[in-house]
Coordinates of C-alpha atoms in Angstrom, one line a residue:
M1466 CA 0.1 0.2 0.5
G1467 CA 1.5 3.5 -0.7
L1468 CA 1.0 6.4 0.7
F1469 CA -1.3 7.8 -1.9
D1470 CA -3.2 4.3 -1.0
K1471 CA -3.4 5.6 3.0
I1472 CA -4.9 9.0 2.8
K1473 CA -7.5 9.5 -0.2
T1474 CA -11.0 9.4 1.0
K1475 CA -13.8 8.3 -1.2
T1476 CA -14.5 11.9 -2.7
D1477 CA -10.9 12.9 -3.8
E1478 CA -10.4 12.4 -7.2
Y1479 CA -8.2 9.4 -8.6
A1480 CA -7.0 7.4 -11.3
R1481 CA -7.0 3.7 -11.1
V1482 CA -4.5 1.6 -14.0
I1483 CA -6.9 -0.6 -16.2
E1484 CA -6.1 -3.2 -17.4
W1485 CA -5.7 -2.4 -21.6
T1486 CA -6.1 -4.8 -24.4
P1487 CA -4.0 -4.5 -27.0
Q1488 CA -1.9 -2.9 -25.6
W1489 CA -0.6 1.0 -27.8
D1490 CA 3.5 0.9 -29.1
T1491 CA 5.0 2.8 -26.6
G1492 CA 7.1 5.0 -29.2
A1493 CA 4.9 6.2 -32.1
P1494 CA 1.3 4.9 -31.4
M1495 CA 0.3 7.3 -33.6
P1496 CA -3.6 8.0 -32.3
Q1497 CA -6.0 9.3 -34.3
V1498 CA -9.5 10.2 -32.7
F1499 CA -13.2 10.9 -34.8
S1500 CA -16.0 11.9 -33.4
N1501 CA -19.5 12.4 -34.2
G1502 CA -21.8 13.3 -31.2
H1503 CA -22.8 10.5 -30.5
K1504 CA -20.0 8.3 -30.9
T1505 CA -16.2 8.4 -30.6
F1506 CA -13.4 6.4 -32.3
L1507 CA -9.3 6.2 -31.5
I1508 CA -7.3 4.2 -33.6
Y1509 CA -4.1 3.3 -32.3
L1510 CA -0.7 1.4 -33.7
I1511 CA -0.1 -2.1 -31.4
N1512 CA 2.5 -2.9 -29.6
E1513 CA 4.4 -5.8 -31.7
P1514 CA 7.8 -6.9 -31.5
D1515 CA 10.1 -7.4 -34.7
P1516 CA 11.1 -10.7 -33.6
N1517 CA 13.7 -10.4 -36.1
W1518 CA 15.3 -6.9 -34.7
D1519 CA 18.6 -6.7 -33.6
G1520 CA 18.1 -2.9 -32.1
T1521 CA 20.5 -2.1 -35.2
Y1522 CA 17.5 -0.5 -37.3
V1523 CA 15.0 1.9 -36.9
N1524 CA 11.4 1.7 -38.2
M1525 CA 9.6 5.2 -39.3
I1526 CA 5.9 4.2 -39.2
D1527 CA 4.6 6.4 -41.8
N1528 CA 1.2 6.7 -41.0
T1529 CA 0.2 8.6 -44.7
S1530 CA 1.9 5.6 -46.6
E1531 CA 0.3 2.5 -47.8
T1532 CA 2.2 0.1 -45.7
T1533 CA -0.5 -2.5 -43.7
Y1534 CA 0.2 -2.3 -39.2
P1535 CA -1.0 -4.4 -36.6
L1536 CA -3.7 -1.0 -35.7
A1537 CA -6.3 -0.9 -32.7
L1538 CA -9.8 0.2 -33.0
V1539 CA -11.2 1.2 -29.9
E1540 CA -15.4 3.1 -30.4
F1541 CA -16.4 4.7 -26.7
S1542 CA -20.1 4.5 -26.0
G1543 CA -19.4 8.7 -25.7
H1544 CA -18.3 11.8 -27.7
T1545 CA -17.2 14.1 -24.6
F1546 CA -13.7 13.3 -25.6
R1547 CA -10.1 15.7 -25.5
F1548 CA -6.2 15.5 -27.6
G1549 CA -3.1 16.3 -26.8
I1550 CA -2.7 17.8 -23.7
A1551 CA 0.9 16.7 -22.6
N1552 CA 3.9 14.1 -23.6
D1553 CA 5.8 11.5 -21.7
E1554 CA 8.4 14.4 -21.4
V1555 CA 5.8 16.3 -18.8
F1556 CA 3.3 13.0 -17.6
S1557 CA 4.9 14.1 -13.7
G1558 CA 3.3 17.8 -14.1
L1559 CA -0.2 16.5 -14.6
P1560 CA -2.9 16.4 -11.6
L1561 CA -3.1 13.2 -10.9
W1562 CA 0.6 11.5 -11.5
D1563 CA 0.7 11.2 -7.5
K1564 CA -2.8 9.8 -7.3
G1565 CA -2.0 7.0 -9.2
L1566 CA -1.5 7.9 -12.8
E1567 CA 0.7 6.0 -14.7
G1568 CA 2.4 6.3 -18.3
Y1569 CA 2.1 4.2 -21.1
T1570 CA -1.0 3.2 -19.4
A1571 CA -4.7 3.5 -19.4
H1572 CA -7.5 4.2 -16.2
I1573 CA -10.2 4.2 -15.1
I1574 CA -10.6 8.7 -13.0
E1575 CA -12.7 7.5 -10.0
N1576 CA -14.7 10.6 -8.8
S1577 CA -14.0 12.2 -11.9
T1578 CA -13.9 17.0 -11.3
W1579 CA -14.3 16.5 -15.3
I1580 CA -17.0 14.0 -14.9
T1581 CA -18.6 16.8 -12.1
E1582 CA -18.0 19.3 -14.1
L1583 CA -20.1 18.3 -17.0
K1584 CA -23.6 17.1 -14.8
N1585 CA -23.4 20.4 -13.2
I1586 CA -23.3 22.3 -16.2
N1587 CA -26.1 19.6 -17.4
K1588 CA -28.0 20.5 -14.6
V1589 CA -29.4 23.8 -15.9
H1590 CA -32.0 21.0 -18.5
P1591 CA -35.1 21.0 -17.9
Y1592 CA -35.0 17.2 -18.2
Y1593 CA -31.7 16.6 -16.3
N1594 CA -32.3 13.0 -15.3
E1595 CA -29.1 12.2 -12.4
D1596 CA -29.4 8.2 -13.2
R1597 CA -27.7 9.0 -17.0
W1598 CA -24.5 9.6 -15.3
K1599 CA -23.8 6.5 -13.0
E1600 CA -22.9 4.5 -15.2
K1601 CA -20.7 7.5 -16.9
K1602 CA -16.7 6.4 -16.3
H1603 CA -13.5 9.0 -17.2
F1604 CA -11.3 7.2 -19.5
T1605 CA -7.9 8.4 -20.0
L1606 CA -5.1 7.1 -22.3
L1607 CA -1.4 8.0 -22.0
F1608 CA 0.7 7.9 -25.1
H1609 CA 4.0 8.8 -26.1
D1610 CA 3.5 12.5 -27.3
E1611 CA -0.9 13.0 -26.8
I1612 CA -2.7 12.3 -23.4
F1613 CA -7.1 11.0 -25.1
E1614 CA -9.5 11.6 -21.9
V1615 CA -13.2 10.2 -22.9
I1616 CA -16.2 10.0 -20.6
A1617 CA -18.2 7.5 -21.7
T1618 CA -20.1 4.0 -20.5
D1619 CA -17.8 1.4 -22.7
Y1620 CA -15.9 0.6 -25.0
K1621 CA -15.3 -1.7 -27.8
I1622 CA -11.2 -2.7 -29.2
E1623 CA -10.4 -4.5 -32.9
T1624 CA -8.1 -5.5 -34.0
F1625 CA -6.5 -4.8 -37.8
K1626 CA -3.9 -5.5 -40.1
T1627 CA -4.5 -2.4 -42.5
T1628 CA -3.1 0.7 -42.9
F1629 CA -4.4 3.9 -41.6
G1630 CA -5.9 5.5 -44.6
Q1631 CA -8.2 2.3 -45.1
L1632 CA -9.1 1.7 -41.0
A1633 CA -10.4 5.8 -40.9
T1634 CA -12.7 5.2 -44.3
E1635 CA -13.7 2.8 -41.2
V1636 CA -14.5 4.3 -39.0
V1637 CA -16.1 7.4 -41.4
K1638 CA -18.8 4.5 -43.3
R1639 CA -19.6 3.5 -38.4
M1640 CA -20.5 7.2 -38.3
N1641 CA -21.6 7.6 -41.6
G1642 CA -24.3 4.4 -40.6
K1643 CA -22.5 2.7 -43.9

């Protein structure tokens, strides 16, 4: 049990690492985000080490090429997201860094202040219903050069061996009901 585990209360915001499979490439995950107001999609390069790599060269990833890569497509049932924010060189400056946040991992933010903020904004709606917020989760994924956060009830992950462009086209079709 760490120091934070001893001092946190039931209302403190903190990050909880969750299992995430497949894991993204830590060096060049190349995340891309698509959203249409109902769902949010995330594409990233899967971490698939080359068994023949001898350490003498670097593989350059070109998301505009016709090269096929092992890619993950995550579909979140939620559309409120943030993307960018910070890279791995400044993760230690993030507010939840000493509260469970870990680099290159996926998290659920417990007692999320972002969800509380969104609930407070929505409370002015004449048909506001607190129950609609019970299943909402704040997911945070720390990539090499970006952070992705989304408020969603759930997600599903599919894997592909394709180009970034072909998978992006598939996302657009899904967003537009084709």
